[in-house]
mmCIF file of C-alpha atoms in Angstrom:
data_model
loop_
_atom_site.group_PDB
_atom_site.id
_atom_site.type_symbol
_atom_site.label_atom_id
_atom_site.label_comp_id
_atom_site.label_asym_id
_atom_site.label_seq_id
_atom_site.Cartn_x
_atom_site.Cartn_y
_atom_site.Cartn_z
ATOM 1 C CA MET A 143 99.122 86.840 91.401
ATOM 2 C CA PRO A 144 101.186 89.074 89.741
ATOM 3 C CA LYS A 145 104.976 89.848 90.434
ATOM 4 C CA VAL A 146 107.571 92.593 89.958
ATOM 5 C CA ARG A 147 111.123 92.802 91.034
ATOM 6 C CA ALA A 148 111.854 95.842 92.473
ATOM 7 C CA ASN A 149 114.721 96.992 94.578
ATOM 8 C CA ASN A 150 116.263 94.150 95.046
ATOM 9 C CA ILE A 151 112.966 92.099 95.753
ATOM 10 C CA THR A 152 110.100 89.898 94.031
ATOM 11 C CA ILE A 153 106.718 91.871 95.141
ATOM 12 C CA ASN A 154 103.532 90.330 95.059
ATOM 13 C CA TYR A 155 100.641 92.637 94.371
ATOM 14 C CA ASP A 156 96.863 92.072 93.446
ATOM 15 C CA GLN A 157 95.010 94.537 90.731
ATOM 16 C CA GLN A 158 91.565 95.235 90.496
ATOM 17 C CA GLY A 159 89.330 97.673 88.820
ATOM 18 C CA SER A 160 90.008 100.642 86.302
ATOM 19 C CA GLY A 161 90.848 104.153 86.732
ATOM 20 C CA GLU A 162 93.283 106.039 88.058
ATOM 21 C CA PRO A 163 96.033 103.952 89.897
ATOM 22 C CA LEU A 164 95.582 103.998 93.807
ATOM 23 C CA VAL A 165 98.137 102.328 95.690
ATOM 24 C CA LEU A 166 97.297 100.468 98.822
ATOM 25 C CA ILE A 167 100.146 99.362 101.699
ATOM 26 C CA PRO A 168 99.123 97.142 104.378
ATOM 27 C CA TYR A 169 99.273 97.478 107.944
ATOM 28 C CA LEU A 170 101.646 95.151 110.414
ATOM 29 C CA SER A 171 101.987 91.697 109.680
ATOM 30 C CA ALA A 172 99.261 91.446 106.820
ATOM 31 C CA ASP A 173 99.233 91.122 103.055
ATOM 32 C CA HIS A 174 97.213 92.820 100.204
ATOM 33 C CA ALA A 175 94.264 90.836 100.939
ATOM 34 C CA CYS A 176 93.795 93.101 104.415
ATOM 35 C CA TYR A 177 92.252 96.115 102.435
ATOM 36 C CA ALA A 178 88.944 93.497 100.503
ATOM 37 C CA PHE A 179 86.406 95.784 102.168
ATOM 38 C CA GLN A 180 87.982 98.750 100.302
ATOM 39 C CA VAL A 181 88.971 97.407 97.227
ATOM 40 C CA ALA A 182 85.466 96.037 96.633
ATOM 41 C CA GLU A 183 84.321 99.336 96.480
ATOM 42 C CA TYR A 184 87.693 101.972 95.262
ATOM 43 C CA ALA A 185 87.784 99.144 92.442
ATOM 44 C CA ARG A 186 84.356 100.794 91.024
ATOM 45 C CA HIS A 187 86.351 104.241 90.469
ATOM 46 C CA PHE A 188 90.114 103.396 90.440
ATOM 47 C CA THR A 189 92.651 100.767 89.516
ATOM 48 C CA CYS A 190 93.805 99.449 93.117
ATOM 49 C CA PHE A 191 97.480 97.794 93.498
ATOM 50 C CA SER A 192 97.616 96.288 96.560
ATOM 51 C CA LEU A 193 101.024 95.126 97.688
ATOM 52 C CA ASP A 194 102.474 92.115 99.895
ATOM 53 C CA LEU A 195 105.340 94.710 101.880
ATOM 54 C CA ARG A 196 108.604 92.801 102.487
ATOM 55 C CA GLY A 197 108.198 90.060 105.002
ATOM 56 C CA THR A 198 104.504 89.513 104.103
ATOM 57 C CA GLY A 199 102.228 87.315 101.736
ATOM 58 C CA GLU A 200 104.360 86.122 98.678
ATOM 59 C CA SER A 201 107.013 88.722 98.585
ATOM 60 C CA ASP A 202 110.512 88.205 99.368
ATOM 61 C CA ASN A 203 111.424 87.945 103.056
ATOM 62 C CA PRO A 204 114.920 89.351 102.777
ATOM 63 C CA GLU A 205 117.735 89.206 105.488
ATOM 64 C CA GLY A 206 118.530 92.605 107.362
ATOM 65 C CA ALA A 207 116.818 95.676 109.386
ATOM 66 C CA TYR A 208 113.408 96.982 108.212
ATOM 67 C CA SER A 209 112.654 100.564 108.336
ATOM 68 C CA THR A 210 109.507 102.367 107.195
ATOM 69 C CA GLU A 211 111.429 104.443 105.155
ATOM 70 C CA THR A 212 113.081 101.107 103.187
ATOM 71 C CA LEU A 213 109.422 100.114 102.667
ATOM 72 C CA ALA A 214 108.591 103.205 100.963
ATOM 73 C CA ASP A 215 111.744 102.652 98.543
ATOM 74 C CA ASP A 216 110.288 99.327 98.226
ATOM 75 C CA VAL A 217 106.968 100.865 96.793
ATOM 76 C CA ALA A 218 108.854 103.501 95.000
ATOM 77 C CA ALA A 219 110.252 100.838 93.226
ATOM 78 C CA PHE A 220 107.495 98.640 92.853
ATOM 79 C CA MET A 221 105.310 101.739 90.636
ATOM 80 C CA GLN A 222 108.651 102.038 88.198
ATOM 81 C CA ALA A 223 108.471 98.605 87.286
ATOM 82 C CA ALA A 224 105.061 97.959 87.390
ATOM 83 C CA GLY A 225 104.554 101.259 84.907
ATOM 84 C CA ILE A 226 102.843 103.898 87.707
ATOM 85 C CA ARG A 227 104.010 106.886 86.759
ATOM 86 C CA LYS A 228 101.928 108.663 89.692
ATOM 87 C CA ALA A 229 99.112 107.305 91.895
ATOM 88 C CA HIS A 230 96.561 108.232 94.792
ATOM 89 C CA ILE A 231 98.392 106.511 97.955
ATOM 90 C CA ALA A 232 96.300 105.041 100.743
ATOM 91 C CA GLY A 233 97.739 103.094 104.062
ATOM 92 C CA LEU A 234 97.017 102.269 107.650
ATOM 93 C CA SER A 235 98.914 101.926 110.380
ATOM 94 C CA LEU A 236 102.362 101.046 109.014
ATOM 95 C CA GLY A 237 101.249 101.032 105.775
ATOM 96 C CA ALA A 238 100.487 105.112 106.335
ATOM 97 C CA ALA A 239 103.730 105.585 108.061
ATOM 98 C CA THR A 240 105.673 104.119 105.111
ATOM 99 C CA ALA A 241 103.397 106.256 102.957
ATOM 100 C CA MET A 242 104.917 109.424 104.869
ATOM 101 C CA TRP A 243 108.105 108.304 103.875
ATOM 102 C CA LEU A 244 106.733 107.399 99.885
ATOM 103 C CA ALA A 245 104.852 111.268 100.010
ATOM 104 C CA ALA A 246 108.191 112.889 100.823
ATOM 105 C CA LYS A 247 111.105 111.479 99.507
ATOM 106 C CA TYR A 248 109.053 110.579 96.068
ATOM 107 C CA PRO A 249 106.442 113.928 95.575
ATOM 108 C CA ASP A 250 106.232 113.332 92.048
ATOM 109 C CA HIS A 251 104.849 109.752 92.561
ATOM 110 C CA VAL A 252 101.895 111.025 94.644
ATOM 111 C CA GLN A 253 99.122 112.531 93.199
ATOM 112 C CA SER A 254 96.939 112.237 96.972
ATOM 113 C CA LEU A 255 97.994 110.970 100.209
ATOM 114 C CA SER A 256 95.548 108.920 102.573
ATOM 115 C CA LEU A 257 96.926 108.747 105.964
ATOM 116 C CA HIS A 258 94.920 106.218 108.484
ATOM 117 C CA SER A 259 95.688 105.709 112.223
ATOM 118 C CA ALA A 260 98.863 107.125 111.262
ATOM 119 C CA TRP A 261 101.778 108.889 113.688
ATOM 120 C CA PRO A 262 104.571 110.627 112.710
ATOM 121 C CA LYS A 263 107.073 109.210 115.122
ATOM 122 C CA THR A 264 107.081 106.627 117.735
ATOM 123 C CA ASP A 265 106.276 107.444 121.004
ATOM 124 C CA LEU A 266 107.047 105.694 124.378
ATOM 125 C CA TYR A 267 103.238 104.573 124.378
ATOM 126 C CA LEU A 268 103.638 102.770 121.292
ATOM 127 C CA LYS A 269 106.939 101.475 121.474
ATOM 128 C CA THR A 270 105.550 99.907 124.638
ATOM 129 C CA VAL A 271 102.640 98.170 122.945
ATOM 130 C CA VAL A 272 104.721 97.230 120.318
ATOM 131 C CA GLN A 273 107.350 95.896 122.381
ATOM 132 C CA GLY A 274 104.587 93.934 124.046
ATOM 133 C CA TRP A 275 103.244 92.107 120.722
ATOM 134 C CA GLN A 276 106.797 91.056 119.643
ATOM 135 C CA GLU A 277 106.905 89.471 123.341
ATOM 136 C CA MET A 278 104.001 87.572 122.519
ATOM 137 C CA ALA A 279 104.670 86.211 119.114
ATOM 138 C CA ARG A 280 107.875 84.709 120.587
ATOM 139 C CA ALA A 281 106.161 83.138 123.185
ATOM 140 C CA LEU A 282 103.305 81.591 120.887
ATOM 141 C CA GLY A 283 105.441 80.801 117.883
ATOM 142 C CA SER A 284 103.183 81.915 115.779
ATOM 143 C CA VAL A 285 102.430 85.583 114.204
ATOM 144 C CA THR A 286 98.745 85.045 113.514
ATOM 145 C CA GLU A 287 98.081 83.715 116.585
ATOM 146 C CA MET A 288 99.454 87.023 117.981
ATOM 147 C CA VAL A 289 97.838 88.811 115.951
ATOM 148 C CA VAL A 290 94.057 87.784 117.095
ATOM 149 C CA HIS A 291 94.735 87.375 120.361
ATOM 150 C CA ALA A 292 97.178 90.508 121.043
ATOM 151 C CA ILE A 293 96.211 93.057 118.293
ATOM 152 C CA PHE A 294 93.075 92.527 117.733
ATOM 153 C CA PRO A 295 91.888 93.784 121.178
ATOM 154 C CA TRP A 296 93.945 96.959 120.333
ATOM 155 C CA CYS A 297 92.237 97.805 116.777
ATOM 156 C CA LEU A 298 88.766 96.808 117.544
ATOM 157 C CA THR A 299 86.414 98.129 120.445
ATOM 158 C CA PRO A 300 85.067 96.542 123.267
ATOM 159 C CA GLY A 301 81.398 97.131 121.871
ATOM 160 C CA LEU A 302 82.020 95.564 118.916
ATOM 161 C CA TYR A 303 83.430 92.274 120.728
ATOM 162 C CA ALA A 304 80.093 92.358 122.803
ATOM 163 C CA ALA A 305 77.909 93.429 119.654
ATOM 164 C CA ARG A 306 78.612 91.162 116.803
ATOM 165 C CA PRO A 307 81.185 88.028 118.726
ATOM 166 C CA GLU A 308 80.589 86.239 115.266
ATOM 167 C CA TYR A 309 82.301 88.791 112.962
ATOM 168 C CA ILE A 310 85.512 89.076 115.155
ATOM 169 C CA GLN A 311 85.387 85.396 114.851
ATOM 170 C CA GLN A 312 85.284 85.644 111.116
ATOM 171 C CA LEU A 313 87.872 88.455 110.773
ATOM 172 C CA ALA A 314 89.506 85.927 113.259
ATOM 173 C CA ASP A 315 89.189 83.121 110.528
ATOM 174 C CA PHE A 316 90.039 85.765 107.881
ATOM 175 C CA VAL A 317 93.606 86.483 109.495
ATOM 176 C CA ARG A 318 94.360 82.395 109.740
ATOM 177 C CA SER A 319 93.474 81.934 106.122
ATOM 178 C CA ARG A 320 96.210 84.353 104.718
ATOM 179 C CA PRO A 321 99.946 83.381 104.622
ATOM 180 C CA ALA A 322 101.411 83.089 107.745
ATOM 181 C CA GLN A 323 104.125 85.638 108.348
ATOM 182 C CA PRO A 324 107.548 84.222 109.576
ATOM 183 C CA LEU A 325 108.098 85.723 113.359
ATOM 184 C CA ALA A 326 111.590 86.872 112.177
ATOM 185 C CA ALA A 327 110.057 88.667 109.218
ATOM 186 C CA PHE A 328 107.372 90.193 111.983
ATOM 187 C CA LEU A 329 109.864 91.211 114.405
ATOM 188 C CA GLN A 330 111.862 93.253 111.377
ATOM 189 C CA GLN A 331 108.515 94.810 110.702
ATOM 190 C CA SER A 332 107.330 95.486 113.967
ATOM 191 C CA ASN A 333 111.255 97.312 114.470
ATOM 192 C CA ALA A 334 110.373 99.517 111.664
ATOM 193 C CA VAL A 335 107.707 100.741 113.852
ATOM 194 C CA ILE A 336 109.281 101.174 116.879
ATOM 195 C CA SER A 337 112.004 102.797 114.626
ATOM 196 C CA HIS A 338 109.383 105.102 112.929
ATOM 197 C CA ASP A 339 110.444 108.898 112.905
ATOM 198 C CA ALA A 340 108.935 110.583 109.948
ATOM 199 C CA GLU A 341 108.578 113.644 111.870
ATOM 200 C CA ALA A 342 111.310 115.990 109.986
ATOM 201 C CA GLN A 343 109.374 114.513 106.502
ATOM 202 C CA LEU A 344 106.104 115.824 106.995
ATOM 203 C CA SER A 345 106.867 119.939 105.920
ATOM 204 C CA ARG A 346 107.653 117.929 102.551
ATOM 205 C CA ILE A 347 104.656 116.441 101.768
ATOM 206 C CA THR A 348 102.757 118.326 99.694
ATOM 207 C CA ALA A 349 100.089 115.821 98.123
ATOM 208 C CA PRO A 350 96.641 116.416 99.221
ATOM 209 C CA THR A 351 96.348 114.848 102.584
ATOM 210 C CA GLN A 352 93.880 112.842 104.021
ATOM 211 C CA ILE A 353 94.148 112.270 107.971
ATOM 212 C CA THR A 354 92.174 109.748 109.718
ATOM 213 C CA PHE A 355 91.738 108.515 113.137
ATOM 214 C CA GLY A 356 89.676 106.030 115.299
ATOM 215 C CA SER A 357 87.721 108.447 118.250
ATOM 216 C CA MET A 358 88.913 105.378 120.482
ATOM 217 C CA ASP A 359 92.365 104.571 118.981
ATOM 218 C CA MET A 360 94.798 104.355 122.028
ATOM 219 C CA VAL A 361 97.897 102.558 119.692
ATOM 220 C CA THR A 362 97.588 106.069 117.139
ATOM 221 C CA SER A 363 95.313 108.190 118.891
ATOM 222 C CA THR A 364 94.243 111.681 117.863
ATOM 223 C CA ARG A 365 97.438 112.811 119.968
ATOM 224 C CA PHE A 366 99.082 112.867 116.427
ATOM 225 C CA ALA A 367 96.595 114.762 115.066
ATOM 226 C CA ASP A 368 97.352 118.625 115.599
ATOM 227 C CA TRP A 369 100.839 117.212 115.575
ATOM 228 C CA MET A 370 100.556 116.260 111.829
ATOM 229 C CA THR A 371 97.767 118.690 110.318
ATOM 230 C CA GLY A 372 100.405 121.299 111.535
ATOM 231 C CA LYS A 373 102.805 120.275 109.429
ATOM 232 C CA ILE A 374 101.281 118.756 106.124
ATOM 233 C CA ARG A 375 100.782 121.739 104.261
ATOM 234 C CA GLN A 376 97.346 120.666 102.254
ATOM 235 C CA SER A 377 95.858 118.136 104.820
ATOM 236 C CA GLU A 378 92.492 117.352 105.888
ATOM 237 C CA LEU A 379 91.141 115.534 109.344
ATOM 238 C CA VAL A 380 88.522 113.404 109.196
ATOM 239 C CA VAL A 381 87.880 111.261 113.090
ATOM 240 C CA PHE A 382 85.827 108.021 113.039
ATOM 241 C CA GLU A 383 83.564 108.156 115.824
ATOM 242 C CA GLY A 384 83.364 104.709 118.039
ATOM 243 C CA CYS A 385 86.113 103.493 116.041
ATOM 244 C CA SER A 386 89.388 101.842 117.851
ATOM 245 C CA HIS A 387 92.691 101.783 115.684
ATOM 246 C CA ALA A 388 90.793 99.889 112.120
ATOM 247 C CA PRO A 389 87.808 101.470 111.048
ATOM 248 C CA ILE A 390 88.305 99.933 107.679
ATOM 249 C CA TYR A 391 86.756 96.773 109.576
ATOM 250 C CA GLU A 392 84.774 98.631 112.414
ATOM 251 C CA LYS A 393 82.705 100.637 110.339
ATOM 252 C CA VAL A 394 83.185 100.236 107.128
ATOM 253 C CA GLU A 395 80.325 102.068 104.859
ATOM 254 C CA GLU A 396 81.191 105.273 106.719
ATOM 255 C CA PHE A 397 85.170 104.663 106.252
ATOM 256 C CA ASN A 398 84.685 103.784 102.464
ATOM 257 C CA GLN A 399 82.512 106.750 102.026
ATOM 258 C CA LYS A 400 84.814 109.287 103.554
ATOM 259 C CA THR A 401 87.590 108.378 102.132
ATOM 260 C CA LEU A 402 86.254 107.589 98.646
ATOM 261 C CA GLN A 403 85.071 110.927 98.587
ATOM 262 C CA PHE A 404 88.385 112.374 99.157
ATOM 263 C CA LEU A 405 90.042 110.477 96.629
ATOM 264 C CA GLN A 406 87.489 111.419 93.960
ATOM 265 C CA ARG A 407 87.623 115.009 94.765
ATOM 266 C CA HIS A 408 91.753 114.633 93.679
ATOM 267 C CA ALA A 409 91.074 112.621 90.970
ATOM 268 C CA GLY A 410 91.269 113.769 87.088
ATOM 269 C CA ALA A 411 95.068 115.425 87.112
ATOM 270 C CA LEU A 412 96.300 112.057 86.226
ATOM 271 C CA ALA A 413 94.891 112.299 83.110
ATOM 272 C CA ALA A 414 96.734 115.033 81.814
#
């Protein structure tokens, strides 16, 4: 797989499809493959660049503190190194938090912005949840097993567990098949979640923005919706009913359809 040197680290990425560039930023602990169900559809219309953030997959795992702003700087440097002048930017959870900073700091890089299961500033509830994940990762000594046993139940609904246990197992097997994130890197990434504060950056975002939530999400619930839509000028809201934090796995077809419609509405300007 291709790699580039950007922001003093080596960043691994996957490239698929053809059309205008679409940069997909992974969520906490995940590598580029987390968007497999989306890239299968998006790549029919866009050139998809799916990244491994620092500390995940096959990208470098540098020492020192991570922040969502630093991760955004990494993505901006990646785009420059890969020759991507401007792109559609999408991310879920930590990926969305990173995308907020990218759109605010580097507006000329962003054609459209897709923020899925996002939040502008970490509150006490979210901090407490993430600290629990950190404690379980330490106790298990495995980020992968912590994801399956601790993060999955926050991302997927009880109804999905009951109706499709074999699908839950398939998702768990998929996570276990990916490169394991080192514990230290997970702690740095999750600390970036805890310290995330882009509240003052929202009004700087000028790109057309789609904001989505799962109706049953508790981690980044619709409690953040008005906060974000009120500050981001060209924003629109979509709520996926009956989903938790990860509609990308729970309602794949609906998620892909509604997000692709947004992306296609804002395609075309990059041809100039």
